[in-house]
PDB file of C-alpha atoms in Angstrom:
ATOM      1  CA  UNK A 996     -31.457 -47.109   2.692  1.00 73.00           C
ATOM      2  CA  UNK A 997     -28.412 -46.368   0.479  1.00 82.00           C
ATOM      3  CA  UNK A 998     -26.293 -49.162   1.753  1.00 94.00           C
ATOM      4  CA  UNK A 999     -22.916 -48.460   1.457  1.00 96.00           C
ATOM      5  CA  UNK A1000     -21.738 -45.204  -0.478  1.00 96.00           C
ATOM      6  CA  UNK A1001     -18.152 -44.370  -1.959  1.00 97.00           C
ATOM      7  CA  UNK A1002     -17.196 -41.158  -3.052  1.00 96.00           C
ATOM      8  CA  UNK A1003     -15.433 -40.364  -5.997  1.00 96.00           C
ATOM      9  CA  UNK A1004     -16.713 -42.826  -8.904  1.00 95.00           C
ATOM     10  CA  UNK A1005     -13.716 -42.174 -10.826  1.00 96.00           C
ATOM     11  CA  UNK A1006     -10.340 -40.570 -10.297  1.00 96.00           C
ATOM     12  CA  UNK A1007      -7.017 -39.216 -12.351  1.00 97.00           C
ATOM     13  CA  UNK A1008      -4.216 -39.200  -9.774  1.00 97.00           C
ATOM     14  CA  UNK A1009      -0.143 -38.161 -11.265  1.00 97.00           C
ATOM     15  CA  UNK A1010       2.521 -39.933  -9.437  1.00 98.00           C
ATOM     16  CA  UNK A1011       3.111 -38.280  -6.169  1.00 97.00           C
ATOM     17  CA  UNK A1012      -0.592 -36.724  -5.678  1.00 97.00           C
ATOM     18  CA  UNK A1013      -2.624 -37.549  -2.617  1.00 96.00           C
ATOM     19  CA  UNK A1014      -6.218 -38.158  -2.131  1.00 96.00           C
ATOM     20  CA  UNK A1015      -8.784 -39.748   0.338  1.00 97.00           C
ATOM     21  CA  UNK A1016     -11.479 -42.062  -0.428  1.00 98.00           C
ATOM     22  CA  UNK A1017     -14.868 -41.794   1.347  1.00 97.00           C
ATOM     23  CA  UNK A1018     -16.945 -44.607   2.254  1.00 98.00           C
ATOM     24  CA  UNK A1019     -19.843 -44.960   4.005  1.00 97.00           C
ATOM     25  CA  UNK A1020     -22.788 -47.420   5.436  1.00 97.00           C
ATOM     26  CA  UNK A1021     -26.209 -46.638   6.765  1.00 96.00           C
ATOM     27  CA  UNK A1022     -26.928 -49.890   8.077  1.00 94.00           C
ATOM     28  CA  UNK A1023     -25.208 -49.788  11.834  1.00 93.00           C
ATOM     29  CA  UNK A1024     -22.512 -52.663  11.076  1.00 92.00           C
ATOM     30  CA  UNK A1025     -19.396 -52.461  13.194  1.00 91.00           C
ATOM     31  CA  UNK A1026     -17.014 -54.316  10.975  1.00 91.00           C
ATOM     32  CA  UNK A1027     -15.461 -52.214   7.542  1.00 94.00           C
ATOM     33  CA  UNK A1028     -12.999 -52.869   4.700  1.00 95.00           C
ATOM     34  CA  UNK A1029     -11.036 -52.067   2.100  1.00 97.00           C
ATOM     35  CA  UNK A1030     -10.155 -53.974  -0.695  1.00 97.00           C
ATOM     36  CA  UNK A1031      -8.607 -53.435  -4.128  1.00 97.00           C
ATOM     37  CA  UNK A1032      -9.754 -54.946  -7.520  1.00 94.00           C
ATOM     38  CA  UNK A1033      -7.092 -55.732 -10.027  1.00 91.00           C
ATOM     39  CA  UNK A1034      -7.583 -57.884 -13.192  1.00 81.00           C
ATOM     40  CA  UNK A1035      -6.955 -61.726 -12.292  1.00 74.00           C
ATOM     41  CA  UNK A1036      -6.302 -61.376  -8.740  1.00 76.00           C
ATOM     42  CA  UNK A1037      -9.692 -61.481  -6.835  1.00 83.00           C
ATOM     43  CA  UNK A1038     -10.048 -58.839  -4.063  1.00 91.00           C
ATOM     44  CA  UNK A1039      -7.204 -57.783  -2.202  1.00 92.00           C
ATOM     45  CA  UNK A1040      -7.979 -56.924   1.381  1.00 93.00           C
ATOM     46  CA  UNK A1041      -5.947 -53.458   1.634  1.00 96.00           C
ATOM     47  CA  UNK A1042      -7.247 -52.722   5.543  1.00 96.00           C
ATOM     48  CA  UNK A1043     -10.366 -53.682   7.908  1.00 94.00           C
ATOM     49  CA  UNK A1044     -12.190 -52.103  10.824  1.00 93.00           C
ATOM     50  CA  UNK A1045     -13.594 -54.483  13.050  1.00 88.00           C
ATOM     51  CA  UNK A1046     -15.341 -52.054  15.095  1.00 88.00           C
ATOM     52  CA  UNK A1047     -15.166 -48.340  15.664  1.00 90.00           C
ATOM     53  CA  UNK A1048     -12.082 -47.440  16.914  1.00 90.00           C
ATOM     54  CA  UNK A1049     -10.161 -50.210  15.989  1.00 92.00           C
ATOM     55  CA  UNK A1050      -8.069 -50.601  12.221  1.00 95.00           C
ATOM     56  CA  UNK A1051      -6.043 -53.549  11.203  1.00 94.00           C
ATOM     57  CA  UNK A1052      -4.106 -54.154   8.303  1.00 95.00           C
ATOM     58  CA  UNK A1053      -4.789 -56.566   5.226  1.00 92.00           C
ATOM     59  CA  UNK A1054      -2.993 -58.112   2.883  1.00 90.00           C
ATOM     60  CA  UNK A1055      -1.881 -55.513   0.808  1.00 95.00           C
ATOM     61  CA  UNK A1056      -1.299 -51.527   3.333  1.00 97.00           C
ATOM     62  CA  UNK A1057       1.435 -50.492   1.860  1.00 96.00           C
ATOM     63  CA  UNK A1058       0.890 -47.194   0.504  1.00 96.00           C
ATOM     64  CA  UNK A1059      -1.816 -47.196   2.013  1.00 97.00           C
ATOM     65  CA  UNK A1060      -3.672 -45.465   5.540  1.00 97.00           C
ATOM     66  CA  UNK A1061      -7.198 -45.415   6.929  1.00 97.00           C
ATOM     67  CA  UNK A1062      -9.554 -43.900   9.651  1.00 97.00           C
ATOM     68  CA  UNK A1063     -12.517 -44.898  11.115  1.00 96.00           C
ATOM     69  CA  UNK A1064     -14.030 -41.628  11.214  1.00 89.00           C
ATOM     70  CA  UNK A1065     -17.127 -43.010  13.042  1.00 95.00           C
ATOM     71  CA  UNK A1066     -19.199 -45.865  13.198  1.00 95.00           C
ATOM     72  CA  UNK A1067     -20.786 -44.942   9.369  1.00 96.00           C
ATOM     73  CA  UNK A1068     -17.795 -43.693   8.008  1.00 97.00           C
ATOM     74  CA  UNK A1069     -13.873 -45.462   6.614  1.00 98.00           C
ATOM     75  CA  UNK A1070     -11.631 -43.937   4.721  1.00 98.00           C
ATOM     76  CA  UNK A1071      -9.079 -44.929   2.384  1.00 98.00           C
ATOM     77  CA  UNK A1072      -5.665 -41.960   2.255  1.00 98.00           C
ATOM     78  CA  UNK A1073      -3.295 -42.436  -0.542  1.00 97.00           C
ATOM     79  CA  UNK A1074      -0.307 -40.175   0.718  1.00 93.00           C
ATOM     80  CA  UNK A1075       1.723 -40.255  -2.585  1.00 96.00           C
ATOM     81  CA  UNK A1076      -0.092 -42.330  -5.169  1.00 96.00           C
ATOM     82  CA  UNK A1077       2.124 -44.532  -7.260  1.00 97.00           C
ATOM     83  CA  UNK A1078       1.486 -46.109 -10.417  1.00 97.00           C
ATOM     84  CA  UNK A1079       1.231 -49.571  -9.150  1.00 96.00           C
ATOM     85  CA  UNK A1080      -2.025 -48.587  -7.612  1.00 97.00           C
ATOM     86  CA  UNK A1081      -4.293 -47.822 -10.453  1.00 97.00           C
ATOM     87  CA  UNK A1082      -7.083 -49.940  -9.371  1.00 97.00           C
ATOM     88  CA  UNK A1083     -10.734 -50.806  -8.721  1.00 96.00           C
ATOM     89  CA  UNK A1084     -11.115 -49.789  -4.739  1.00 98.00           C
ATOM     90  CA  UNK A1085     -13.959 -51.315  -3.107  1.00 97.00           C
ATOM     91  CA  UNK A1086     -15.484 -50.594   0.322  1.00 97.00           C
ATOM     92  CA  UNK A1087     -17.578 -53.116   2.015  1.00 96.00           C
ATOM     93  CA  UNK A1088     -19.248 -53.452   5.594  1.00 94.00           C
ATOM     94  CA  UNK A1089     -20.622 -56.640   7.506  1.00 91.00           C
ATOM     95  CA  UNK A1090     -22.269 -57.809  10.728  1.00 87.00           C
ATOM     96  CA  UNK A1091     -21.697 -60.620  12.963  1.00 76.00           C
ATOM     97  CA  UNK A1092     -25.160 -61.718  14.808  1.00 72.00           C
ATOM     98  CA  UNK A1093     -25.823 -64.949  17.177  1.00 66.00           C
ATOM     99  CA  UNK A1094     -21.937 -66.097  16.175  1.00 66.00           C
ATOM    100  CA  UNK A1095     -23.012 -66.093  12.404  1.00 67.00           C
ATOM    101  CA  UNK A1096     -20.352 -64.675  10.099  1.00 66.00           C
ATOM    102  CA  UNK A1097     -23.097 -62.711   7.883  1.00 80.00           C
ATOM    103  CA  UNK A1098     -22.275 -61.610   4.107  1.00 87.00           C
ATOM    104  CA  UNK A1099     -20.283 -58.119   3.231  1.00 92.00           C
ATOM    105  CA  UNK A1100     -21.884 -55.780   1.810  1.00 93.00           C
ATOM    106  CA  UNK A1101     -20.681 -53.441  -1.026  1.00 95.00           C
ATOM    107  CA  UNK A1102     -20.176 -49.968  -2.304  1.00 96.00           C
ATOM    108  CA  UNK A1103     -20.039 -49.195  -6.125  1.00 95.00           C
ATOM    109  CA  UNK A1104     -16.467 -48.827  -6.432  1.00 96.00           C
ATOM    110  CA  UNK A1105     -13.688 -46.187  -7.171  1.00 97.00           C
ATOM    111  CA  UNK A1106     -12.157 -46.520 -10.186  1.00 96.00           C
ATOM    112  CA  UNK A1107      -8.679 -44.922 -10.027  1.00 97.00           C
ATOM    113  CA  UNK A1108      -6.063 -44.091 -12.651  1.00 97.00           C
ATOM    114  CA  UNK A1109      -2.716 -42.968 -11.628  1.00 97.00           C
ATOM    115  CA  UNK A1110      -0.503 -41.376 -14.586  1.00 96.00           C
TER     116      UNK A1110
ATOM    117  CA  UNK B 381      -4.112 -70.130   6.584  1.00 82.00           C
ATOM    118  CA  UNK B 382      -7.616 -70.571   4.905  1.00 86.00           C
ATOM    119  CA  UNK B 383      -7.730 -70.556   1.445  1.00 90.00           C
ATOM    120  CA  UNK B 384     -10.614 -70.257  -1.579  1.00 94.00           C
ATOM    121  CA  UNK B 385     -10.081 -71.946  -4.768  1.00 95.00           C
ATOM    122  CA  UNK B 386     -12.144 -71.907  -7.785  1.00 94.00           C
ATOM    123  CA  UNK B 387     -12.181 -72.853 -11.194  1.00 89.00           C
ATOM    124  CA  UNK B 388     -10.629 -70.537 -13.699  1.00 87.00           C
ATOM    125  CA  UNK B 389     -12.609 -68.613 -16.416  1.00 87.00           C
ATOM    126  CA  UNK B 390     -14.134 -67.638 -18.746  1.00 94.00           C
ATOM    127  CA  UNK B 391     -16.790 -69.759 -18.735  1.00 96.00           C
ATOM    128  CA  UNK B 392     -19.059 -69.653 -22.152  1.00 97.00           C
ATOM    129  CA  UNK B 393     -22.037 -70.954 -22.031  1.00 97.00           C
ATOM    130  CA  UNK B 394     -25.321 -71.192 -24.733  1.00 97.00           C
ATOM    131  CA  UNK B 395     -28.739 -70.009 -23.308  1.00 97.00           C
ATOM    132  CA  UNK B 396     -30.310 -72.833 -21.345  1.00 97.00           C
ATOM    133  CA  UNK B 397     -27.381 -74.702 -20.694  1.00 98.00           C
ATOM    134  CA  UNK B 398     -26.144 -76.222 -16.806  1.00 98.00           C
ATOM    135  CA  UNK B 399     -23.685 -74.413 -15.390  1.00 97.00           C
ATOM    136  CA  UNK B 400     -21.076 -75.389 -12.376  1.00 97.00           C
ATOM    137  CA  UNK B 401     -18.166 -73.536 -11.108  1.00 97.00           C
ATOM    138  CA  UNK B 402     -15.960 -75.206  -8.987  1.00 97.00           C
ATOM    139  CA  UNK B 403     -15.164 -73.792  -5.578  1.00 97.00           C
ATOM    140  CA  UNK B 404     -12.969 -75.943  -2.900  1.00 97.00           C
ATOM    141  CA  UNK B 405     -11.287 -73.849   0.192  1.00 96.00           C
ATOM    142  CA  UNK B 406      -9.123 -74.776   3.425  1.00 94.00           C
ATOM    143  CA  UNK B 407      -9.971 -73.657   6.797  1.00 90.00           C
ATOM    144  CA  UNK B 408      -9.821 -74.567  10.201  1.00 84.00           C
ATOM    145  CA  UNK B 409     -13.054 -75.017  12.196  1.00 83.00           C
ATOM    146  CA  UNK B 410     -16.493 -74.488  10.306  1.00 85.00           C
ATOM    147  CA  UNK B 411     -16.675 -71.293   8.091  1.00 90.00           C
ATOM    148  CA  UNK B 412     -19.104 -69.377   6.276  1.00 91.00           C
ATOM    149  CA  UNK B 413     -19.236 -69.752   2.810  1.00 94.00           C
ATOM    150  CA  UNK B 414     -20.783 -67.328   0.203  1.00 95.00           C
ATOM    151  CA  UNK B 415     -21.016 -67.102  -3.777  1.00 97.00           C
ATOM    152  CA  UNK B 416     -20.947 -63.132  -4.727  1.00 97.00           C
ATOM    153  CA  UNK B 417     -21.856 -62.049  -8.366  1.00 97.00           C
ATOM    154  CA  UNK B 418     -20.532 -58.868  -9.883  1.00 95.00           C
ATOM    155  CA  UNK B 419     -21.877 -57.178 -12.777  1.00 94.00           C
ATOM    156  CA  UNK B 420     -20.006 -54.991 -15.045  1.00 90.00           C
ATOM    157  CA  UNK B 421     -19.410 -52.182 -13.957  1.00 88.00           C
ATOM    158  CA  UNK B 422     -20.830 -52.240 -10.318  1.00 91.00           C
ATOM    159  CA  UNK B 423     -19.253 -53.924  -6.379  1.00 92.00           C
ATOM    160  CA  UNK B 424     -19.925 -57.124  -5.498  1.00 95.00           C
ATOM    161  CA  UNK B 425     -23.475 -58.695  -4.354  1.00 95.00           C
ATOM    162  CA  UNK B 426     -24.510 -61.552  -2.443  1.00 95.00           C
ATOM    163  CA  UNK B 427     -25.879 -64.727  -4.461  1.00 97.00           C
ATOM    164  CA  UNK B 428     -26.322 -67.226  -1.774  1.00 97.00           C
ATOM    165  CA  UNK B 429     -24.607 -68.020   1.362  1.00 94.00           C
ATOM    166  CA  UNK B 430     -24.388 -71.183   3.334  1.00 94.00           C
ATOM    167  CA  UNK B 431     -23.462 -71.294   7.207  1.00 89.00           C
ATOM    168  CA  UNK B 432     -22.773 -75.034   8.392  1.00 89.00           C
ATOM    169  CA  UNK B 433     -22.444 -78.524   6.882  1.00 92.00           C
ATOM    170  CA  UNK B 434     -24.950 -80.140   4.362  1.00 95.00           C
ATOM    171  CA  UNK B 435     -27.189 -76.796   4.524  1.00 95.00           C
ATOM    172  CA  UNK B 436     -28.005 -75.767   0.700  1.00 97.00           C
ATOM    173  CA  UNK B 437     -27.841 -71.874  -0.455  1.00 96.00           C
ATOM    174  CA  UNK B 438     -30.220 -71.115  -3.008  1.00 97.00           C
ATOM    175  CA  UNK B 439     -31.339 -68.141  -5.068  1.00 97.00           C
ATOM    176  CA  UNK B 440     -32.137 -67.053  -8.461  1.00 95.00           C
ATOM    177  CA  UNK B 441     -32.077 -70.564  -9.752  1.00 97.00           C
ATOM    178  CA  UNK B 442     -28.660 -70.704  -8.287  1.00 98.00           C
ATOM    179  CA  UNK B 443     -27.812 -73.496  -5.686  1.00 98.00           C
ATOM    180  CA  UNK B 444     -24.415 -74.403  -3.898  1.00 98.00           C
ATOM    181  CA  UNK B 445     -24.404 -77.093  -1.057  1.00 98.00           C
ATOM    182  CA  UNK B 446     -21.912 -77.269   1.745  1.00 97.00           C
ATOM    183  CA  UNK B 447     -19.780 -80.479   1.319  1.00 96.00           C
ATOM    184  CA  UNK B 448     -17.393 -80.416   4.849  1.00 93.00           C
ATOM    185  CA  UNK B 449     -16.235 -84.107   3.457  1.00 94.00           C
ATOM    186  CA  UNK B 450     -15.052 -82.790   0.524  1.00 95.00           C
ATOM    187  CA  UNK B 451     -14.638 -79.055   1.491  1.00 96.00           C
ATOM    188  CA  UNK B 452     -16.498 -77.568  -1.717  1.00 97.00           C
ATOM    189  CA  UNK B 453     -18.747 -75.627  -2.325  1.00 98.00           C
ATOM    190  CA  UNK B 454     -19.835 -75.278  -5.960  1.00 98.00           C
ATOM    191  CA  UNK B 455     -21.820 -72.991  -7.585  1.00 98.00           C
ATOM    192  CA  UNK B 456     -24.882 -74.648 -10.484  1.00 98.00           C
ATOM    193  CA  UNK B 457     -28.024 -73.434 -12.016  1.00 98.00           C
ATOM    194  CA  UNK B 458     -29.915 -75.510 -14.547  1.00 97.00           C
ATOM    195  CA  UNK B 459     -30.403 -72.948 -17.177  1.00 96.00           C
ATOM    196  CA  UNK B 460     -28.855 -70.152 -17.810  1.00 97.00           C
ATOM    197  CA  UNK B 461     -29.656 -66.752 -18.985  1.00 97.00           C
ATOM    198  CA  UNK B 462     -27.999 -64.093 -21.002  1.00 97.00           C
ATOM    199  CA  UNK B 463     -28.996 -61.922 -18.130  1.00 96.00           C
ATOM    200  CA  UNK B 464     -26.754 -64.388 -15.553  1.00 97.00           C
ATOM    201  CA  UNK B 465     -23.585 -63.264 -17.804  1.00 97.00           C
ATOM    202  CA  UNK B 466     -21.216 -62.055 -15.082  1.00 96.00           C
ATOM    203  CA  UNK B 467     -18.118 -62.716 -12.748  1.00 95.00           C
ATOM    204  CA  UNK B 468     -18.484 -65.147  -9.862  1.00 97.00           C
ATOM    205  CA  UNK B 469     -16.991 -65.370  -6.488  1.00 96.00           C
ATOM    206  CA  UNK B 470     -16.429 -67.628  -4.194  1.00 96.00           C
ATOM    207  CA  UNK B 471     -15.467 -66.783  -0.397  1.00 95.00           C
ATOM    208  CA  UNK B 472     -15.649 -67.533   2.926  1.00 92.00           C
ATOM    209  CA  UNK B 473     -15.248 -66.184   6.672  1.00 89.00           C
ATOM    210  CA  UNK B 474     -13.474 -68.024   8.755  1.00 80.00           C
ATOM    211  CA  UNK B 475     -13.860 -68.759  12.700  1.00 71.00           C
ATOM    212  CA  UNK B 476     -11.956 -66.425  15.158  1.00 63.00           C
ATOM    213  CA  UNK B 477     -12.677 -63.158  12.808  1.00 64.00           C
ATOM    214  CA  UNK B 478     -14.141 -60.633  10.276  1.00 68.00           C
ATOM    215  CA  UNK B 479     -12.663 -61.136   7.402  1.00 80.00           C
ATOM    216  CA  UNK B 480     -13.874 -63.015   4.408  1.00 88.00           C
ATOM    217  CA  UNK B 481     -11.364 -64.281   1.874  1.00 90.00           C
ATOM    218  CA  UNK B 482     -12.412 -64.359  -1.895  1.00 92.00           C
ATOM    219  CA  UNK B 483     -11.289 -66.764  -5.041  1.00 92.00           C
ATOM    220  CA  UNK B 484     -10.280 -65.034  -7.747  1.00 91.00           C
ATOM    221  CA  UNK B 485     -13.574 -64.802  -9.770  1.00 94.00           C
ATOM    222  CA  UNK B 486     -14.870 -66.873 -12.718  1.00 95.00           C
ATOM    223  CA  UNK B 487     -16.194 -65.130 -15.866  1.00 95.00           C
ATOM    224  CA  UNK B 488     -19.376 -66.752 -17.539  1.00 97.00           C
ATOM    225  CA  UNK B 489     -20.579 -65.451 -21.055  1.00 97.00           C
ATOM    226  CA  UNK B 490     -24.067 -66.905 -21.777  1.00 97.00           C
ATOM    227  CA  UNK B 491     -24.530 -66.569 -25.500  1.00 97.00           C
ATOM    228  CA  UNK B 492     -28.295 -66.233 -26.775  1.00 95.00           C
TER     229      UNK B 492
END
Protein backbone atom coordinates (compact mmCIF):
# COMPACT_ATOMS: atom_id res chain seq x y z
CA UNK A 1 0.00 0.00 0.00
CA UNK A 2 1.26 3.54 -0.78
CA UNK A 3 -0.86 5.29 1.75
CA UNK A 4 -1.52 8.56 0.83
CA UNK A 5 0.27 10.13 -2.34
CA UNK A 6 0.68 13.96 -3.31
CA UNK A 7 1.74 15.06 -6.49
CA UNK A 8 4.08 17.60 -7.17
CA UNK A 9 6.99 17.38 -4.40
CA UNK A 10 7.97 20.79 -5.12
CA UNK A 11 6.61 23.77 -6.99
CA UNK A 12 7.69 27.49 -8.42
CA UNK A 13 4.41 29.37 -8.83
CA UNK A 14 4.70 33.65 -10.04
CA UNK A 15 1.99 35.71 -8.61
CA UNK A 16 -1.13 35.20 -10.55
CA UNK A 17 -0.33 31.46 -11.87
CA UNK A 18 -2.70 28.63 -11.15
CA UNK A 19 -2.15 25.08 -10.32
CA UNK A 20 -3.87 21.96 -8.75
CA UNK A 21 -2.56 19.73 -6.20
CA UNK A 22 -3.20 15.96 -6.36
CA UNK A 23 -3.70 13.83 -3.49
CA UNK A 24 -4.53 10.55 -3.07
CA UNK A 25 -5.24 7.42 -0.52
CA UNK A 26 -5.40 3.73 -1.16
CA UNK A 27 -6.74 2.78 2.02
CA UNK A 28 -10.81 3.27 1.50
CA UNK A 29 -11.18 6.19 4.23
CA UNK A 30 -14.10 8.50 3.64
CA UNK A 31 -12.89 11.52 5.49
CA UNK A 32 -9.90 13.96 3.56
CA UNK A 33 -8.00 17.20 4.26
CA UNK A 34 -6.05 19.82 3.52
CA UNK A 35 -3.84 21.60 5.57
CA UNK A 36 -1.00 24.10 5.19
CA UNK A 37 2.42 24.11 7.04
CA UNK A 38 3.92 27.44 7.83
CA UNK A 39 6.87 28.04 10.25
CA UNK A 40 5.45 28.53 13.96
CA UNK A 41 1.92 28.05 13.29
CA UNK A 42 1.12 24.25 13.48
CA UNK A 43 -1.15 22.95 10.67
CA UNK A 44 -3.67 25.03 9.27
CA UNK A 45 -6.75 23.17 8.19
CA UNK A 46 -7.27 24.87 4.58
CA UNK A 47 -10.52 22.40 3.63
CA UNK A 48 -11.92 18.76 4.63
CA UNK A 49 -13.98 16.06 2.96
CA UNK A 50 -15.90 14.15 5.25
CA UNK A 51 -17.09 11.76 2.80
CA UNK A 52 -17.32 11.59 -0.95
CA UNK A 53 -19.35 14.10 -2.16
CA UNK A 54 -19.31 16.33 0.53
CA UNK A 55 -16.40 19.49 1.06
CA UNK A 56 -16.33 21.86 3.93
CA UNK A 57 -14.22 24.61 4.62
CA UNK A 58 -11.32 25.01 7.31
CA UNK A 59 -9.79 27.50 8.90
CA UNK A 60 -7.90 29.08 6.40
CA UNK A 61 -10.09 28.68 2.19
CA UNK A 62 -9.42 31.69 1.09
CA UNK A 63 -7.65 31.44 -2.05
CA UNK A 64 -8.27 28.40 -1.97
CA UNK A 65 -10.89 25.48 -3.84
CA UNK A 66 -11.15 21.70 -3.74
CA UNK A 67 -12.88 18.57 -5.30
CA UNK A 68 -13.47 15.34 -4.21
CA UNK A 69 -12.80 13.73 -7.36
CA UNK A 70 -13.73 10.29 -5.91
CA UNK A 71 -13.53 8.39 -2.93
CA UNK A 72 -9.33 8.01 -3.44
CA UNK A 73 -8.82 11.22 -4.79
CA UNK A 74 -8.85 15.45 -3.20
CA UNK A 75 -7.58 18.10 -4.73
CA UNK A 76 -6.22 21.28 -3.74
CA UNK A 77 -6.84 24.44 -6.92
CA UNK A 78 -4.94 27.57 -6.40
CA UNK A 79 -6.82 29.93 -8.96
CA UNK A 80 -4.30 32.87 -8.77
CA UNK A 81 -1.50 32.02 -6.37
CA UNK A 82 -0.40 34.87 -4.18
CA UNK A 83 2.64 35.30 -2.32
CA UNK A 84 1.18 34.82 1.04
CA UNK A 85 0.80 31.21 0.18
CA UNK A 86 4.25 29.88 -0.20
CA UNK A 87 3.85 26.99 2.02
CA UNK A 88 4.25 23.36 3.09
CA UNK A 89 0.68 21.74 1.80
CA UNK A 90 -0.16 18.60 3.39
CA UNK A 91 -2.88 16.07 2.51
CA UNK A 92 -4.10 13.67 5.04
CA UNK A 93 -7.03 11.01 5.21
CA UNK A 94 -8.74 9.26 8.33
CA UNK A 95 -11.41 6.76 9.36
CA UNK A 96 -13.98 6.74 11.94
CA UNK A 97 -14.79 2.93 13.13
CA UNK A 98 -17.15 1.72 16.21
CA UNK A 99 -17.48 5.77 17.15
CA UNK A 100 -13.58 5.90 17.52
CA UNK A 101 -12.05 9.07 16.10
CA UNK A 102 -8.94 7.05 14.51
CA UNK A 103 -5.49 8.94 13.65
CA UNK A 104 -4.93 10.95 10.11
CA UNK A 105 -2.87 9.76 8.01
CA UNK A 106 -0.32 11.67 5.82
CA UNK A 107 1.08 12.38 2.43
CA UNK A 108 4.74 13.65 1.95
CA UNK A 109 3.99 17.12 1.35
CA UNK A 110 4.11 19.87 -1.41
CA UNK A 111 6.48 22.27 -0.96
CA UNK A 112 5.44 25.45 -2.81
CA UNK A 113 7.22 28.71 -3.61
CA UNK A 114 5.35 31.53 -5.05
CA UNK A 115 7.65 34.47 -6.56
CA UNK B 1 -14.12 25.84 20.64
CA UNK B 2 -11.52 23.04 21.46
CA UNK B 3 -8.20 23.98 21.72
CA UNK B 4 -4.43 22.15 21.87
CA UNK B 5 -1.73 23.71 23.76
CA UNK B 6 1.76 22.67 24.10
CA UNK B 7 4.91 23.71 25.31
CA UNK B 8 7.05 25.85 23.09
CA UNK B 9 10.41 24.72 21.53
CA UNK B 10 13.17 23.93 20.85
CA UNK B 11 13.75 21.50 23.15
CA UNK B 12 17.69 20.38 23.47
CA UNK B 13 18.34 17.57 24.97
CA UNK B 14 21.87 15.28 25.65
CA UNK B 15 21.66 11.54 24.61
CA UNK B 16 20.00 9.57 27.37
CA UNK B 17 18.32 12.24 28.97
CA UNK B 18 14.11 12.30 30.09
CA UNK B 19 12.20 14.12 28.01
CA UNK B 20 8.46 15.73 28.56
CA UNK B 21 6.57 18.03 26.41
CA UNK B 22 3.73 19.55 27.75
CA UNK B 23 0.39 19.20 26.02
CA UNK B 24 -3.02 20.57 27.79
CA UNK B 25 -6.26 21.13 25.35
CA UNK B 26 -10.06 22.24 25.86
CA UNK B 27 -12.90 20.35 24.55
CA UNK B 28 -16.26 19.50 25.18
CA UNK B 29 -17.23 15.83 25.70
CA UNK B 30 -14.35 13.12 25.56
CA UNK B 31 -11.89 13.48 22.57
CA UNK B 32 -9.25 11.64 20.98
CA UNK B 33 -5.96 12.59 21.64
CA UNK B 34 -2.79 11.81 19.54
CA UNK B 35 1.08 12.79 19.64
CA UNK B 36 2.34 12.97 15.76
CA UNK B 37 6.17 13.17 15.04
CA UNK B 38 7.52 14.75 11.90
CA UNK B 39 10.83 14.28 10.54
CA UNK B 40 12.63 16.66 8.41
CA UNK B 41 11.69 16.77 5.49
CA UNK B 42 8.66 14.31 5.36
CA UNK B 43 4.29 14.68 6.61
CA UNK B 44 3.35 13.91 9.78
CA UNK B 45 3.18 10.26 11.50
CA UNK B 46 1.40 8.81 14.27
CA UNK B 47 3.42 8.27 17.68
CA UNK B 48 0.76 7.14 19.99
CA UNK B 49 -2.80 7.85 20.41
CA UNK B 50 -5.04 7.59 23.39
CA UNK B 51 -9.01 7.29 23.13
CA UNK B 52 -10.70 7.75 26.70
CA UNK B 53 -9.70 8.68 30.27
CA UNK B 54 -6.71 7.14 32.25
CA UNK B 55 -5.87 4.81 29.07
CA UNK B 56 -1.90 5.16 28.41
CA UNK B 57 -0.48 5.49 24.61
CA UNK B 58 2.73 3.98 24.23
CA UNK B 59 5.31 3.41 21.51
CA UNK B 60 8.87 3.64 20.75
CA UNK B 61 9.74 4.25 24.34
CA UNK B 62 7.31 7.06 24.12
CA UNK B 63 4.32 7.19 26.63
CA UNK B 64 1.52 9.92 27.15
CA UNK B 65 -1.44 9.18 29.61
CA UNK B 66 -4.86 10.70 29.38
CA UNK B 67 -5.41 13.00 32.46
CA UNK B 68 -9.47 14.19 31.95
CA UNK B 69 -8.85 15.88 35.65
CA UNK B 70 -6.30 17.84 34.48
CA UNK B 71 -6.98 17.78 30.66
CA UNK B 72 -3.24 16.92 29.57
CA UNK B 73 -1.80 14.88 27.84
CA UNK B 74 2.01 14.94 27.86
CA UNK B 75 4.37 13.45 25.85
CA UNK B 76 7.88 11.50 27.95
CA UNK B 77 10.40 8.92 27.08
CA UNK B 78 13.17 7.99 29.48
CA UNK B 79 16.06 8.21 27.17
CA UNK B 80 16.46 9.76 24.33
CA UNK B 81 18.14 9.20 21.10
CA UNK B 82 19.82 11.28 18.49
CA UNK B 83 17.60 9.36 16.18
CA UNK B 84 14.24 10.81 18.27
CA UNK B 85 15.53 14.46 17.10
CA UNK B 86 12.36 15.83 15.52
CA UNK B 87 9.15 18.09 15.77
CA UNK B 88 6.28 16.97 17.99
CA UNK B 89 2.61 17.37 17.84
CA UNK B 90 0.05 17.30 19.87
CA UNK B 91 -3.76 17.02 18.67
CA UNK B 92 -6.93 15.87 19.16
CA UNK B 93 -10.48 15.04 17.50
CA UNK B 94 -13.16 16.18 19.04
CA UNK B 95 -16.86 14.64 19.49
CA UNK B 96 -19.54 15.59 16.84
CA UNK B 97 -16.78 15.48 13.83
CA UNK B 98 -13.70 14.75 11.62
CA UNK B 99 -11.46 17.06 12.24
CA UNK B 100 -8.44 16.90 14.43
CA UNK B 101 -6.91 20.12 15.71
CA UNK B 102 -3.03 20.28 16.15
CA UNK B 103 -0.61 22.41 18.71
CA UNK B 104 1.82 24.12 17.13
CA UNK B 105 4.76 21.60 17.29
CA UNK B 106 7.74 21.36 19.67
CA UNK B 107 11.30 20.98 18.28
CA UNK B 108 13.68 18.54 20.25
CA UNK B 109 17.51 18.41 19.32
CA UNK B 110 19.10 15.38 21.07
CA UNK B 111 22.80 16.06 21.06
CA UNK B 112 25.18 12.86 21.09
Amino acid sequence: NAGVTQTPKFQVLKTGQSMTLQCAQDMNHNSMYWYRQDPGMGLRLIYYSASEGTTDKGEVPNGYNVSRLNKREFSLRLESAAPSQTSVYFCASSERTSGTYNEQFFGPGTRLTVL
Amino acid sequence: GNSVTQMEGPVTLSEEAFLTINCTYTATGYPSLFWYVQYPGEGLQLLLKATKADDKGSNKGFEATYRKETTSFHLEKGSVQVSDSAVYFCALTGTGGFKTIFGAGTRLFVKA
